[in-house]
Amino acid sequence: MSAAPYKPSRWEFQGVRLWHAALLGGFVIAWVTGDEDTYAMHLFAGWWVAAVVTLRLVAALLAPAGSPLALKRPNRNQMLTVSILSTLALTVLAAFSGIAADVAPFLEDPHEALAVMSLWAIGLHVLVAVIVFKGRQWLRRVSAALVVVALGAVPALAADPARDAIVAAYAAQAKQQDAGFSGFSAARGEALYRLRHTVNPEIASCSTCHTDDPTKPGRHAKTGRVIEPVAVSANPKRFVEADKVEERFMRDCKSIFGRVCTATEKGDYLTFLINR
Amino acid sequence: MKRLILATILSVAVAAPAMAGGDWVAPVKDPLTLKECGSCHMAFQPAFLSADAWRKMMSNLANHFGDNAEMAPDKVSAITQYLTANAGGYRRGVSDSKITDTAWFARKHRKVAPEVWTRKDVMSRSNCPACHKQAEQGLYDDD
């Protein structure tokens, strides 16, 4: 006797959707809170992701064959199966490695790598799902949108609006101070960075504290305190607070050059370190 | 994030015994003081100097031990307020501007060999965190 094919209820489909939302929500929150300041939230989101996946696994084991919640779905497109498995595996590994890294900090690097990989896997998964369910027409529309987003996102990653605003403000000032101003120069900025002065022999140049290689951590020449790298490539948190930048320029220029720096010098210096 | 995790583990590991009577100096809590006075060196705990010493230092930040620590006047007064309100009135607080010049400091460090102070990773007596890893949390009895 063969059982009638299982007829899933509306709630099972809703459940699958809800689960997607819960997982994606947790992931997004974990992704955007991966910073020191929001660590508690990050940790919570990590546990959330782990719990949501575990719950899903339990539901899959309990669900009757044929339910959209079941583990095995004989009619599923194979490409989709692969993408689901890899996305889930990476997300789960990312979550658990993060939880483990909380007590074993050496797992921090693998955790970050896994998180980045799961982001890619999620992107691919969306792509595959779109292909499988909605066909190419949809895909074309989505990929056009993605290209637009990517075109906007790539420069946004390298640039920071706050930093741009600081440089722009110095440019406006430079134009006022000097009618012949024609843009900042990284080369002039580098010269300024390395030039040795005699005002204060103990701290002869910017590189005395910020080191010859601005991508490396420096050390305060008098107090010995470690200073984080000043090149933006090595330290994306650089030059994003106008108040701090201006305060430091005032102090550091006075101690090393014995005078304040001009707006052009400040812009050149920033341009050098932003492109470094 | 790494630092935060480490700090969390460390503070959990040491907080209990430290509270139980070790040499625990109330750490700096004021965010402005931490930021403005913690960039060139660690933000020294206010209890290490007297209110007078802090006032004197804060009134001449342009000549700050051979460096220039100028800042906007409103910041200066807010920080002065915090430092003097939490200054050490007795024992630790001595009316001198340098913590490392006080008799108290010399006494606590009499067993430290002279050549240690000039080691490349120490450079200066004022670099407390070079030797006291949890100096910024106010813990100095770790070694």
mmCIF file of C-alpha atoms in Angstrom, chain A residues 7-261:
data_model
loop_
_atom_site.group_PDB
_atom_site.id
_atom_site.type_symbol
_atom_site.label_atom_id
_atom_site.label_comp_id
_atom_site.label_asym_id
_atom_site.label_seq_id
_atom_site.Cartn_x
_atom_site.Cartn_y
_atom_site.Cartn_z
ATOM 1 C CA LYS A 7 0.299 17.616 1.437
ATOM 2 C CA PRO A 8 2.151 20.350 3.246
ATOM 3 C CA SER A 9 0.190 23.022 5.033
ATOM 4 C CA ARG A 10 0.520 26.741 4.474
ATOM 5 C CA TRP A 11 2.274 27.032 7.836
ATOM 6 C CA GLU A 12 5.148 24.869 6.784
ATOM 7 C CA PHE A 13 5.931 27.216 3.914
ATOM 8 C CA GLN A 14 5.510 30.199 6.209
ATOM 9 C CA GLY A 15 7.853 28.464 8.652
ATOM 10 C CA VAL A 16 10.537 28.136 5.995
ATOM 11 C CA ARG A 17 10.196 31.833 5.142
ATOM 12 C CA LEU A 18 10.251 32.896 8.748
ATOM 13 C CA TRP A 19 13.324 30.792 9.286
ATOM 14 C CA HIS A 20 15.083 32.494 6.377
ATOM 15 C CA ALA A 21 14.236 35.867 7.877
ATOM 16 C CA ALA A 22 15.478 34.872 11.332
ATOM 17 C CA LEU A 23 18.733 33.487 9.967
ATOM 18 C CA LEU A 24 19.405 36.378 7.632
ATOM 19 C CA GLY A 25 18.485 38.894 10.314
ATOM 20 C CA GLY A 26 20.906 37.291 12.776
ATOM 21 C CA PHE A 27 23.637 37.189 10.172
ATOM 22 C CA VAL A 28 23.184 40.803 9.151
ATOM 23 C CA ILE A 29 23.247 41.943 12.752
ATOM 24 C CA ALA A 30 26.348 39.880 13.448
ATOM 25 C CA TRP A 31 27.946 41.315 10.331
ATOM 26 C CA VAL A 32 27.358 44.967 11.135
ATOM 27 C CA THR A 33 28.194 44.663 14.831
ATOM 28 C CA GLY A 34 31.548 42.938 14.334
ATOM 29 C CA ASP A 35 33.228 45.928 15.937
ATOM 30 C CA GLU A 36 34.684 46.359 19.408
ATOM 31 C CA ASP A 37 32.052 48.828 20.456
ATOM 32 C CA THR A 38 29.114 46.554 19.775
ATOM 33 C CA TYR A 39 30.610 43.287 20.875
ATOM 34 C CA ALA A 40 27.747 42.226 23.170
ATOM 35 C CA MET A 41 25.275 42.546 20.317
ATOM 36 C CA HIS A 42 27.650 40.692 18.012
ATOM 37 C CA LEU A 43 27.954 37.827 20.441
ATOM 38 C CA PHE A 44 24.190 37.697 20.845
ATOM 39 C CA ALA A 45 23.678 37.607 17.077
ATOM 40 C CA GLY A 46 26.202 34.773 16.815
ATOM 41 C CA TRP A 47 24.308 32.695 19.360
ATOM 42 C CA TRP A 48 21.085 33.578 17.565
ATOM 43 C CA VAL A 49 22.394 32.244 14.249
ATOM 44 C CA ALA A 50 23.622 29.056 15.903
ATOM 45 C CA ALA A 51 20.274 28.571 17.641
ATOM 46 C CA VAL A 52 18.229 29.246 14.521
ATOM 47 C CA VAL A 53 20.177 26.695 12.491
ATOM 48 C CA THR A 54 19.955 24.125 15.269
ATOM 49 C CA LEU A 55 16.209 24.620 15.517
ATOM 50 C CA ARG A 56 15.911 24.176 11.780
ATOM 51 C CA LEU A 57 17.794 20.905 11.980
ATOM 52 C CA VAL A 58 15.472 19.653 14.708
ATOM 53 C CA ALA A 59 12.439 20.671 12.662
ATOM 54 C CA ALA A 60 13.885 18.878 9.637
ATOM 55 C CA LEU A 61 14.330 15.674 11.596
ATOM 56 C CA LEU A 62 10.782 15.812 12.957
ATOM 57 C CA ALA A 63 9.057 16.840 9.739
ATOM 58 C CA PRO A 64 7.286 14.151 7.683
ATOM 59 C CA ALA A 65 8.730 13.253 4.286
ATOM 60 C CA GLY A 66 7.449 15.619 1.631
ATOM 61 C CA SER A 67 7.156 18.572 3.937
ATOM 62 C CA PRO A 68 9.089 21.666 2.866
ATOM 63 C CA LEU A 69 10.735 21.425 6.267
ATOM 64 C CA ALA A 70 12.091 17.893 5.713
ATOM 65 C CA LEU A 71 15.790 17.203 5.425
ATOM 66 C CA LYS A 72 15.583 15.342 2.118
ATOM 67 C CA ARG A 73 13.790 16.975 -0.766
ATOM 68 C CA PRO A 74 14.022 14.535 -3.694
ATOM 69 C CA ASN A 75 12.753 17.010 -6.251
ATOM 70 C CA ARG A 76 15.137 19.772 -5.381
ATOM 71 C CA ASN A 77 17.433 21.154 -8.007
ATOM 72 C CA GLN A 78 20.943 19.859 -7.346
ATOM 73 C CA MET A 79 22.618 23.187 -7.744
ATOM 74 C CA LEU A 80 20.306 24.539 -5.071
ATOM 75 C CA THR A 81 21.098 21.641 -2.717
ATOM 76 C CA VAL A 82 24.816 22.295 -3.038
ATOM 77 C CA SER A 83 24.341 25.973 -2.436
ATOM 78 C CA ILE A 84 22.120 25.386 0.597
ATOM 79 C CA LEU A 85 24.561 22.944 2.124
ATOM 80 C CA SER A 86 27.589 25.145 1.608
ATOM 81 C CA THR A 87 25.815 28.269 2.847
ATOM 82 C CA LEU A 88 24.565 26.531 5.958
ATOM 83 C CA ALA A 89 27.873 24.824 6.670
ATOM 84 C CA LEU A 90 29.821 28.074 6.386
ATOM 85 C CA THR A 91 27.320 30.085 8.401
ATOM 86 C CA VAL A 92 27.262 27.517 11.177
ATOM 87 C CA LEU A 93 31.048 27.276 11.210
ATOM 88 C CA ALA A 94 31.271 31.056 11.308
ATOM 89 C CA ALA A 95 28.859 31.213 14.234
ATOM 90 C CA PHE A 96 30.498 28.473 16.247
ATOM 91 C CA SER A 97 34.053 29.616 15.554
ATOM 92 C CA GLY A 98 32.996 33.049 16.792
ATOM 93 C CA ILE A 99 31.499 31.631 19.944
ATOM 94 C CA ALA A 100 34.666 29.609 20.491
ATOM 95 C CA ALA A 101 36.875 32.633 19.758
ATOM 96 C CA ASP A 102 35.222 34.402 22.645
ATOM 97 C CA VAL A 103 37.196 32.135 24.960
ATOM 98 C CA ALA A 104 40.018 31.158 22.579
ATOM 99 C CA PRO A 105 41.123 34.411 20.888
ATOM 100 C CA PHE A 106 43.453 32.631 18.452
ATOM 101 C CA LEU A 107 40.307 31.493 16.598
ATOM 102 C CA GLU A 108 39.585 35.141 15.768
ATOM 103 C CA ASP A 109 41.250 35.025 12.335
ATOM 104 C CA PRO A 110 39.629 31.783 11.133
ATOM 105 C CA HIS A 111 36.330 33.181 12.404
ATOM 106 C CA GLU A 112 36.651 36.312 10.317
ATOM 107 C CA ALA A 113 37.629 34.295 7.246
ATOM 108 C CA LEU A 114 34.600 32.019 7.702
ATOM 109 C CA ALA A 115 32.320 35.021 8.120
ATOM 110 C CA VAL A 116 33.522 36.514 4.854
ATOM 111 C CA MET A 117 33.145 33.161 3.117
ATOM 112 C CA SER A 118 29.590 32.785 4.384
ATOM 113 C CA LEU A 119 28.729 36.203 3.031
ATOM 114 C CA TRP A 120 29.862 35.043 -0.404
ATOM 115 C CA ALA A 121 27.979 31.787 0.001
ATOM 116 C CA ILE A 122 24.804 33.674 0.890
ATOM 117 C CA GLY A 123 25.192 35.863 -2.177
ATOM 118 C CA LEU A 124 25.652 32.788 -4.362
ATOM 119 C CA HIS A 125 22.717 31.097 -2.698
ATOM 120 C CA VAL A 126 20.452 34.018 -3.526
ATOM 121 C CA LEU A 127 21.683 33.903 -7.098
ATOM 122 C CA VAL A 128 21.044 30.165 -7.389
ATOM 123 C CA ALA A 129 17.620 30.467 -5.804
ATOM 124 C CA VAL A 130 16.708 33.203 -8.231
ATOM 125 C CA ILE A 131 17.863 31.102 -11.188
ATOM 126 C CA VAL A 132 16.039 28.019 -10.000
ATOM 127 C CA PHE A 133 12.768 29.619 -9.005
ATOM 128 C CA LYS A 134 12.294 32.627 -11.150
ATOM 129 C CA GLY A 135 14.295 31.989 -14.241
ATOM 130 C CA ARG A 136 16.546 34.196 -16.245
ATOM 131 C CA GLN A 137 14.322 37.155 -16.674
ATOM 132 C CA TRP A 138 14.417 37.812 -13.000
ATOM 133 C CA LEU A 139 18.108 37.153 -12.912
ATOM 134 C CA ARG A 140 18.725 39.834 -15.497
ATOM 135 C CA ARG A 141 16.817 42.375 -13.478
ATOM 136 C CA VAL A 142 18.511 41.390 -10.234
ATOM 137 C CA SER A 143 21.982 41.412 -11.711
ATOM 138 C CA ALA A 144 21.427 44.861 -13.173
ATOM 139 C CA ALA A 145 20.476 46.048 -9.700
ATOM 140 C CA LEU A 146 23.515 44.297 -8.221
ATOM 141 C CA VAL A 147 25.849 45.981 -10.687
ATOM 142 C CA VAL A 148 24.427 49.337 -9.699
ATOM 143 C CA VAL A 149 24.871 48.513 -6.019
ATOM 144 C CA ALA A 150 28.404 47.210 -6.580
ATOM 145 C CA LEU A 151 29.390 50.309 -8.520
ATOM 146 C CA GLY A 152 28.305 52.346 -5.549
ATOM 147 C CA ALA A 153 29.759 50.022 -2.927
ATOM 148 C CA VAL A 154 33.289 49.559 -4.224
ATOM 149 C CA PRO A 155 34.392 53.174 -3.891
ATOM 150 C CA ALA A 156 32.386 53.440 -0.663
ATOM 151 C CA LEU A 157 34.530 50.703 0.896
ATOM 152 C CA ALA A 158 37.735 52.547 0.132
ATOM 153 C CA ALA A 159 36.396 55.961 1.045
ATOM 154 C CA ASP A 160 34.754 57.138 4.191
ATOM 155 C CA PRO A 161 32.338 60.044 3.978
ATOM 156 C CA ALA A 162 33.665 61.606 7.180
ATOM 157 C CA ARG A 163 37.237 61.397 5.915
ATOM 158 C CA ASP A 164 36.270 62.845 2.542
ATOM 159 C CA ALA A 165 34.545 65.722 4.276
ATOM 160 C CA ILE A 166 37.697 66.473 6.279
ATOM 161 C CA VAL A 167 39.860 66.539 3.155
ATOM 162 C CA ALA A 168 37.256 68.635 1.339
ATOM 163 C CA ALA A 169 37.208 71.148 4.189
ATOM 164 C CA TYR A 170 40.990 71.511 4.015
ATOM 165 C CA ALA A 171 40.739 71.954 0.241
ATOM 166 C CA ALA A 172 38.250 74.793 0.680
ATOM 167 C CA GLN A 173 40.551 76.398 3.242
ATOM 168 C CA ALA A 174 43.566 75.953 0.986
ATOM 169 C CA LYS A 175 41.780 77.726 -1.860
ATOM 170 C CA GLN A 176 41.123 80.642 0.439
ATOM 171 C CA GLN A 177 44.685 80.811 1.693
ATOM 172 C CA ASP A 178 46.280 80.404 -1.706
ATOM 173 C CA ALA A 179 44.671 81.518 -4.946
ATOM 174 C CA GLY A 180 46.999 79.274 -6.962
ATOM 175 C CA PHE A 181 45.990 76.110 -5.084
ATOM 176 C CA SER A 182 45.552 73.232 -7.507
ATOM 177 C CA GLY A 183 44.808 70.135 -5.466
ATOM 178 C CA PHE A 184 46.642 68.089 -2.870
ATOM 179 C CA SER A 185 49.663 65.948 -3.607
ATOM 180 C CA ALA A 186 50.564 62.658 -1.976
ATOM 181 C CA ALA A 187 54.214 63.210 -2.937
ATOM 182 C CA ARG A 188 54.367 66.536 -1.099
ATOM 183 C CA GLY A 189 52.594 64.849 1.808
ATOM 184 C CA GLU A 190 55.213 62.124 1.941
ATOM 185 C CA ALA A 191 58.019 64.687 1.897
ATOM 186 C CA LEU A 192 56.332 66.496 4.791
ATOM 187 C CA TYR A 193 55.984 63.191 6.625
ATOM 188 C CA ARG A 194 59.685 62.355 6.334
ATOM 189 C CA LEU A 195 61.323 65.783 6.453
ATOM 190 C CA ARG A 196 63.596 66.167 9.473
ATOM 191 C CA HIS A 197 63.527 69.405 11.454
ATOM 192 C CA THR A 198 65.659 70.833 14.211
ATOM 193 C CA VAL A 199 63.032 72.574 16.362
ATOM 194 C CA ASN A 200 62.804 69.596 18.651
ATOM 195 C CA PRO A 201 65.746 67.210 18.219
ATOM 196 C CA GLU A 202 64.086 64.378 20.134
ATOM 197 C CA ILE A 203 61.152 64.382 17.731
ATOM 198 C CA ALA A 204 62.661 65.471 14.449
ATOM 199 C CA SER A 205 59.936 64.361 12.047
ATOM 200 C CA CYS A 206 56.432 62.965 11.816
ATOM 201 C CA SER A 207 57.994 59.596 11.086
ATOM 202 C CA THR A 208 59.791 59.632 14.453
ATOM 203 C CA CYS A 209 56.570 58.589 16.143
ATOM 204 C CA HIS A 210 54.513 57.393 13.209
ATOM 205 C CA THR A 211 57.504 55.324 11.898
ATOM 206 C CA ASP A 212 59.188 55.277 8.489
ATOM 207 C CA ASP A 213 56.591 52.825 7.294
ATOM 208 C CA PRO A 214 53.178 54.329 8.085
ATOM 209 C CA THR A 215 51.486 50.955 7.684
ATOM 210 C CA LYS A 216 53.334 49.735 10.801
ATOM 211 C CA PRO A 217 52.437 50.630 14.381
ATOM 212 C CA GLY A 218 54.484 53.519 15.726
ATOM 213 C CA ARG A 219 55.681 54.472 19.165
ATOM 214 C CA HIS A 220 55.596 57.826 20.912
ATOM 215 C CA ALA A 221 59.240 58.936 21.001
ATOM 216 C CA LYS A 222 58.974 60.299 24.532
ATOM 217 C CA THR A 223 56.462 58.172 26.361
ATOM 218 C CA GLY A 224 56.960 54.856 24.563
ATOM 219 C CA ARG A 225 53.213 54.449 24.053
ATOM 220 C CA VAL A 226 52.311 52.371 21.028
ATOM 221 C CA ILE A 227 50.545 54.347 18.274
ATOM 222 C CA GLU A 228 48.321 52.481 15.812
ATOM 223 C CA PRO A 229 49.407 52.662 12.128
ATOM 224 C CA VAL A 230 48.490 55.950 10.450
ATOM 225 C CA ALA A 231 48.124 54.658 6.879
ATOM 226 C CA VAL A 232 44.437 54.238 6.120
ATOM 227 C CA SER A 233 45.100 50.927 4.334
ATOM 228 C CA ALA A 234 46.410 49.495 7.599
ATOM 229 C CA ASN A 235 43.986 51.282 9.903
ATOM 230 C CA PRO A 236 40.617 52.240 8.403
ATOM 231 C CA LYS A 237 39.702 54.209 11.530
ATOM 232 C CA ARG A 238 42.168 56.939 10.642
ATOM 233 C CA PHE A 239 41.180 60.558 9.992
ATOM 234 C CA VAL A 240 37.442 60.227 10.487
ATOM 235 C CA GLU A 241 36.985 62.685 13.340
ATOM 236 C CA ALA A 242 37.521 66.279 12.209
ATOM 237 C CA ASP A 243 37.992 67.522 15.749
ATOM 238 C CA LYS A 244 40.721 65.011 16.547
ATOM 239 C CA VAL A 245 42.527 65.489 13.239
ATOM 240 C CA GLU A 246 42.655 69.262 13.672
ATOM 241 C CA GLU A 247 43.744 69.006 17.303
ATOM 242 C CA ARG A 248 46.562 66.633 16.433
ATOM 243 C CA PHE A 249 47.702 68.716 13.485
ATOM 244 C CA MET A 250 47.892 71.730 15.762
ATOM 245 C CA ARG A 251 49.972 69.887 18.359
ATOM 246 C CA ASP A 252 52.162 67.734 16.178
ATOM 247 C CA CYS A 253 52.980 70.527 13.697
ATOM 248 C CA LYS A 254 53.889 72.883 16.527
ATOM 249 C CA SER A 255 56.124 70.330 18.251
ATOM 250 C CA ILE A 256 57.937 69.310 15.105
ATOM 251 C CA PHE A 257 57.946 72.364 12.841
ATOM 252 C CA GLY A 258 57.561 74.949 15.590
ATOM 253 C CA ARG A 259 54.551 76.406 13.756
ATOM 254 C CA VAL A 260 51.068 75.470 12.653
ATOM 255 C CA CYS A 261 50.656 73.664 9.337
#
